[in-house]
């Protein structure tokens, strides 16, 4: 979706390295969701951010929301092969929280 | 297993045909959402039902229709199929009419191939 831009499109990192994925919206963000998808499988919910400046962490994954910049970042510390997959950001830009607009995804490969 | 069940997992059909995709939401969830994922369009919202009522509509073609039954399972009907309808169709569910802090729970999808 052009309303939600993710970067980079793909990322190859060595195991143990840190990495950051960005998600930028052209519209006001009412909620930002991060999901992980293994190829051809369903999406796994990682975390949701709603308030400007909000930051959440789960294990080695941290997500932040910059409301003013309408941007979110997902940071993985000390990456592992289990982190490999496609990361998708989904945003509520309608304000209804009934439908999400998704970015095109970032494909992450972690080399052992 | 996410708790959201989609059947069938794979479907191959010819152009012009009609198919029905089925989704059983996670136990206790009242909302069902349908999404289409294709290589060129990415993940696109189609439609949402809450407790049997249509609540939100996205980029759903007129050839597509959906409904949610009293037992809360949902069906997505795709008719007059075209090659471009080949995609992964996901169903997601949530407890509420609107997305919560826990997002949606997605099923594993139905891969539709139109030949």
mmCIF file of N, CA, C and O in Angstrom, chain A residues 1-57:
data_model
loop_
_atom_site.group_PDB
_atom_site.id
_atom_site.type_symbol
_atom_site.label_atom_id
_atom_site.label_comp_id
_atom_site.label_asym_id
_atom_site.label_seq_id
_atom_site.Cartn_x
_atom_site.Cartn_y
_atom_site.Cartn_z
ATOM 1 N N UNK A 1 0.841 -1.199 0.000
ATOM 2 C CA UNK A 1 0.000 0.000 0.000
ATOM 3 C C UNK A 1 0.870 1.241 0.000
ATOM 4 O O UNK A 1 1.820 1.335 0.741
ATOM 5 N N UNK A 2 0.551 2.236 -0.823
ATOM 6 C CA UNK A 2 1.338 3.456 -0.834
ATOM 7 C C UNK A 2 1.062 4.282 0.406
ATOM 8 O O UNK A 2 1.829 5.199 0.722
ATOM 9 N N UNK A 3 -0.021 3.998 1.085
ATOM 10 C CA UNK A 3 -0.334 4.727 2.305
ATOM 11 C C UNK A 3 0.592 4.321 3.428
ATOM 12 O O UNK A 3 0.759 5.062 4.396
ATOM 13 N N UNK A 4 1.167 3.163 3.326
ATOM 14 C CA UNK A 4 2.055 2.653 4.359
ATOM 15 C C UNK A 4 3.304 2.104 3.684
ATOM 16 O O UNK A 4 3.236 1.138 2.935
ATOM 17 N N UNK A 5 4.420 2.766 3.917
ATOM 18 C CA UNK A 5 5.663 2.366 3.281
ATOM 19 C C UNK A 5 6.574 1.678 4.284
ATOM 20 O O UNK A 5 6.823 2.214 5.371
ATOM 21 N N UNK A 6 7.073 0.518 3.908
ATOM 22 C CA UNK A 6 8.011 -0.195 4.765
ATOM 23 C C UNK A 6 9.386 -0.174 4.121
ATOM 24 O O UNK A 6 9.528 -0.280 2.903
ATOM 25 N N UNK A 7 10.397 -0.065 4.970
ATOM 26 C CA UNK A 7 11.769 -0.150 4.465
ATOM 27 C C UNK A 7 12.661 -0.821 5.496
ATOM 28 O O UNK A 7 12.437 -0.675 6.700
ATOM 29 N N UNK A 8 13.648 -1.575 5.034
ATOM 30 C CA UNK A 8 13.876 -1.928 3.630
ATOM 31 C C UNK A 8 12.906 -3.015 3.184
ATOM 32 O O UNK A 8 12.191 -3.573 3.997
ATOM 33 N N UNK A 9 12.902 -3.300 1.892
ATOM 34 C CA UNK A 9 12.041 -4.371 1.373
ATOM 35 C C UNK A 9 12.582 -5.730 1.788
ATOM 36 O O UNK A 9 11.821 -6.666 2.026
ATOM 37 N N UNK A 10 13.912 -5.834 1.831
ATOM 38 C CA UNK A 10 14.518 -7.081 2.275
ATOM 39 C C UNK A 10 15.792 -6.774 3.034
ATOM 40 O O UNK A 10 16.403 -5.712 2.852
ATOM 41 N N UNK A 11 16.176 -7.720 3.864
ATOM 42 C CA UNK A 11 17.304 -7.519 4.751
ATOM 43 C C UNK A 11 17.978 -8.863 5.001
ATOM 44 O O UNK A 11 17.295 -9.848 5.322
ATOM 45 N N UNK A 12 19.275 -8.897 4.806
ATOM 46 C CA UNK A 12 20.036 -10.104 5.107
ATOM 47 C C UNK A 12 21.077 -9.734 6.157
ATOM 48 O O UNK A 12 21.884 -8.828 5.926
ATOM 49 N N UNK A 13 21.015 -10.397 7.299
ATOM 50 C CA UNK A 13 21.955 -10.075 8.372
ATOM 51 C C UNK A 13 22.610 -11.349 8.887
ATOM 52 O O UNK A 13 22.064 -12.446 8.749
ATOM 53 N N UNK A 14 23.752 -11.168 9.495
ATOM 54 C CA UNK A 14 24.457 -12.268 10.131
ATOM 55 C C UNK A 14 23.853 -12.474 11.518
ATOM 56 O O UNK A 14 23.474 -11.508 12.200
ATOM 57 N N UNK A 15 23.742 -13.712 11.931
ATOM 58 C CA UNK A 15 23.235 -14.014 13.261
ATOM 59 C C UNK A 15 23.993 -13.217 14.319
ATOM 60 O O UNK A 15 25.215 -13.090 14.246
ATOM 61 N N UNK A 16 23.239 -12.657 15.235
ATOM 62 C CA UNK A 16 23.859 -11.869 16.296
ATOM 63 C C UNK A 16 23.839 -10.365 16.051
ATOM 64 O O UNK A 16 24.054 -9.580 16.978
ATOM 65 N N UNK A 17 23.573 -9.972 14.820
ATOM 66 C CA UNK A 17 23.533 -8.549 14.489
ATOM 67 C C UNK A 17 22.181 -7.942 14.837
ATOM 68 O O UNK A 17 21.166 -8.631 14.868
ATOM 69 N N UNK A 18 22.219 -6.634 15.073
ATOM 70 C CA UNK A 18 20.985 -5.890 15.316
ATOM 71 C C UNK A 18 20.445 -5.371 13.992
ATOM 72 O O UNK A 18 21.192 -5.190 13.029
ATOM 73 N N UNK A 19 19.133 -5.136 13.952
ATOM 74 C CA UNK A 19 18.546 -4.594 12.730
ATOM 75 C C UNK A 19 17.301 -3.780 13.057
ATOM 76 O O UNK A 19 16.684 -3.945 14.112
ATOM 77 N N UNK A 20 16.950 -2.892 12.125
ATOM 78 C CA UNK A 20 15.766 -2.041 12.288
ATOM 79 C C UNK A 20 14.948 -2.025 11.014
ATOM 80 O O UNK A 20 15.498 -1.904 9.918
ATOM 81 N N UNK A 21 13.652 -2.136 11.179
ATOM 82 C CA UNK A 21 12.702 -2.048 10.068
ATOM 83 C C UNK A 21 11.799 -0.841 10.335
ATOM 84 O O UNK A 21 11.364 -0.626 11.463
ATOM 85 N N UNK A 22 11.559 -0.061 9.303
ATOM 86 C CA UNK A 22 10.754 1.140 9.453
ATOM 87 C C UNK A 22 9.432 1.049 8.718
ATOM 88 O O UNK A 22 9.314 0.379 7.689
ATOM 89 N N UNK A 23 8.454 1.749 9.256
ATOM 90 C CA UNK A 23 7.116 1.788 8.677
ATOM 91 C C UNK A 23 6.624 3.220 8.767
ATOM 92 O O UNK A 23 6.526 3.770 9.871
ATOM 93 N N UNK A 24 6.341 3.832 7.610
ATOM 94 C CA UNK A 24 5.936 5.236 7.585
ATOM 95 C C UNK A 24 4.573 5.371 6.927
ATOM 96 O O UNK A 24 4.342 4.819 5.850
ATOM 97 N N UNK A 25 3.701 6.118 7.558
ATOM 98 C CA UNK A 25 2.355 6.313 7.051
ATOM 99 C C UNK A 25 2.201 7.702 6.446
ATOM 100 O O UNK A 25 2.758 8.682 6.954
ATOM 101 N N UNK A 26 1.410 7.781 5.377
ATOM 102 C CA UNK A 26 1.114 9.079 4.770
ATOM 103 C C UNK A 26 -0.126 9.699 5.423
ATOM 104 O O UNK A 26 -0.493 10.829 5.122
ATOM 105 N N UNK A 27 -0.761 8.944 6.311
ATOM 106 C CA UNK A 27 -1.963 9.436 6.985
ATOM 107 C C UNK A 27 -1.805 9.284 8.500
ATOM 108 O O UNK A 27 -0.899 8.599 8.979
ATOM 109 N N UNK A 28 -2.701 9.910 9.214
ATOM 110 C CA UNK A 28 -2.671 9.843 10.676
ATOM 111 C C UNK A 28 -2.815 8.398 11.144
ATOM 112 O O UNK A 28 -3.658 7.665 10.655
ATOM 113 N N UNK A 29 -1.958 8.051 12.093
ATOM 114 C CA UNK A 29 -1.991 6.702 12.646
ATOM 115 C C UNK A 29 -2.851 6.676 13.901
ATOM 116 O O UNK A 29 -2.589 7.388 14.857
ATOM 117 N N UNK A 30 -3.866 5.839 13.883
ATOM 118 C CA UNK A 30 -4.705 5.660 15.075
ATOM 119 C C UNK A 30 -4.286 4.416 15.847
ATOM 120 O O UNK A 30 -4.694 4.203 16.977
ATOM 121 N N UNK A 31 -3.492 3.593 15.215
ATOM 122 C CA UNK A 31 -2.982 2.390 15.854
ATOM 123 C C UNK A 31 -2.030 1.732 14.880
ATOM 124 O O UNK A 31 -2.245 1.776 13.671
ATOM 125 N N UNK A 32 -0.960 1.133 15.386
ATOM 126 C CA UNK A 32 0.037 0.516 14.511
ATOM 127 C C UNK A 32 0.316 -0.891 15.037
ATOM 128 O O UNK A 32 0.593 -1.084 16.224
ATOM 129 N N UNK A 33 0.196 -1.863 14.159
ATOM 130 C CA UNK A 33 0.345 -3.265 14.534
ATOM 131 C C UNK A 33 1.531 -3.861 13.774
ATOM 132 O O UNK A 33 1.683 -3.634 12.575
ATOM 133 N N UNK A 34 2.317 -4.650 14.470
ATOM 134 C CA UNK A 34 3.403 -5.383 13.819
ATOM 135 C C UNK A 34 3.081 -6.872 13.824
ATOM 136 O O UNK A 34 2.674 -7.428 14.854
ATOM 137 N N UNK A 35 3.263 -7.487 12.652
ATOM 138 C CA UNK A 35 3.035 -8.916 12.492
ATOM 139 C C UNK A 35 4.265 -9.547 11.847
ATOM 140 O O UNK A 35 5.035 -8.894 11.144
ATOM 141 N N UNK A 36 4.395 -10.847 12.085
ATOM 142 C CA UNK A 36 5.444 -11.635 11.424
ATOM 143 C C UNK A 36 4.767 -12.747 10.628
ATOM 144 O O UNK A 36 3.801 -13.361 11.110
ATOM 145 N N UNK A 37 5.270 -12.994 9.425
ATOM 146 C CA UNK A 37 4.684 -14.034 8.578
ATOM 147 C C UNK A 37 5.783 -14.922 8.031
ATOM 148 O O UNK A 37 6.765 -14.441 7.461
ATOM 149 N N UNK A 38 5.618 -16.221 8.228
ATOM 150 C CA UNK A 38 6.496 -17.187 7.573
ATOM 151 C C UNK A 38 5.904 -17.404 6.186
ATOM 152 O O UNK A 38 4.694 -17.298 5.995
ATOM 153 N N UNK A 39 6.731 -17.745 5.222
ATOM 154 C CA UNK A 39 6.289 -17.858 3.843
ATOM 155 C C UNK A 39 5.060 -18.753 3.693
ATOM 156 O O UNK A 39 5.067 -19.893 4.124
ATOM 157 N N UNK A 40 4.003 -18.194 3.090
ATOM 158 C CA UNK A 40 2.802 -18.964 2.816
ATOM 159 C C UNK A 40 1.968 -19.310 4.032
ATOM 160 O O UNK A 40 1.018 -20.082 3.928
ATOM 161 N N UNK A 41 2.297 -18.717 5.172
ATOM 162 C CA UNK A 41 1.564 -19.030 6.398
ATOM 163 C C UNK A 41 0.824 -17.800 6.915
ATOM 164 O O UNK A 41 0.887 -16.715 6.331
ATOM 165 N N UNK A 42 0.118 -17.983 7.995
ATOM 166 C CA UNK A 42 -0.636 -16.878 8.577
ATOM 167 C C UNK A 42 0.250 -15.870 9.280
ATOM 168 O O UNK A 42 1.442 -16.078 9.460
ATOM 169 N N UNK A 43 -0.352 -14.767 9.675
ATOM 170 C CA UNK A 43 0.375 -13.699 10.348
ATOM 171 C C UNK A 43 0.322 -13.919 11.856
ATOM 172 O O UNK A 43 -0.724 -14.248 12.408
ATOM 173 N N UNK A 44 1.455 -13.700 12.485
ATOM 174 C CA UNK A 44 1.538 -13.822 13.941
ATOM 175 C C UNK A 44 1.657 -12.424 14.531
ATOM 176 O O UNK A 44 2.549 -11.653 14.152
ATOM 177 N N UNK A 45 0.747 -12.093 15.429
ATOM 178 C CA UNK A 45 0.731 -10.771 16.054
ATOM 179 C C UNK A 45 1.944 -10.608 16.972
ATOM 180 O O UNK A 45 2.238 -11.469 17.799
ATOM 181 N N UNK A 46 2.662 -9.489 16.793
ATOM 182 C CA UNK A 46 3.817 -9.209 17.638
ATOM 183 C C UNK A 46 3.459 -8.188 18.716
ATOM 184 O O UNK A 46 3.571 -8.450 19.904
ATOM 185 N N UNK A 47 3.049 -7.000 18.289
ATOM 186 C CA UNK A 47 2.658 -5.976 19.248
ATOM 187 C C UNK A 47 1.900 -4.846 18.574
ATOM 188 O O UNK A 47 1.935 -4.704 17.360
ATOM 189 N N UNK A 48 1.231 -4.063 19.418
ATOM 190 C CA UNK A 48 0.420 -2.957 18.932
ATOM 191 C C UNK A 48 0.811 -1.684 19.670
ATOM 192 O O UNK A 48 1.033 -1.709 20.883
ATOM 193 N N UNK A 49 0.919 -0.591 18.928
ATOM 194 C CA UNK A 49 1.279 0.697 19.499
ATOM 195 C C UNK A 49 0.179 1.688 19.174
ATOM 196 O O UNK A 49 -0.359 1.688 18.063
ATOM 197 N N UNK A 50 -0.123 2.523 20.154
ATOM 198 C CA UNK A 50 -1.244 3.435 19.934
ATOM 199 C C UNK A 50 -0.907 4.886 20.243
ATOM 200 O O UNK A 50 -1.392 5.801 19.598
ATOM 201 N N UNK A 51 -0.088 5.090 21.235
ATOM 202 C CA UNK A 51 0.175 6.453 21.679
ATOM 203 C C UNK A 51 1.541 6.917 21.219
ATOM 204 O O UNK A 51 2.502 6.144 21.173
ATOM 205 N N UNK A 52 1.629 8.198 20.900
ATOM 206 C CA UNK A 52 2.901 8.752 20.478
ATOM 207 C C UNK A 52 3.971 8.531 21.520
ATOM 208 O O UNK A 52 3.738 8.754 22.700
ATOM 209 N N UNK A 53 5.127 8.091 21.073
ATOM 210 C CA UNK A 53 6.227 7.845 21.986
ATOM 211 C C UNK A 53 6.180 6.486 22.643
ATOM 212 O O UNK A 53 7.105 6.090 23.365
ATOM 213 N N UNK A 54 5.124 5.741 22.370
ATOM 214 C CA UNK A 54 4.970 4.432 23.011
ATOM 215 C C UNK A 54 6.052 3.478 22.515
ATOM 216 O O UNK A 54 6.429 3.495 21.346
ATOM 217 N N UNK A 55 6.529 2.655 23.424
ATOM 218 C CA UNK A 55 7.546 1.663 23.090
ATOM 219 C C UNK A 55 7.192 0.362 23.792
ATOM 220 O O UNK A 55 6.861 0.360 24.976
ATOM 221 N N UNK A 56 7.223 -0.723 23.038
ATOM 222 C CA UNK A 56 6.933 -2.034 23.627
ATOM 223 C C UNK A 56 8.024 -3.021 23.236
ATOM 224 O O UNK A 56 8.585 -2.925 22.153
ATOM 225 N N UNK A 57 8.268 -3.953 24.127
ATOM 226 C CA UNK A 57 9.288 -4.970 23.860
ATOM 227 C C UNK A 57 8.747 -6.354 24.157
ATOM 228 O O UNK A 57 7.927 -6.534 25.059
#
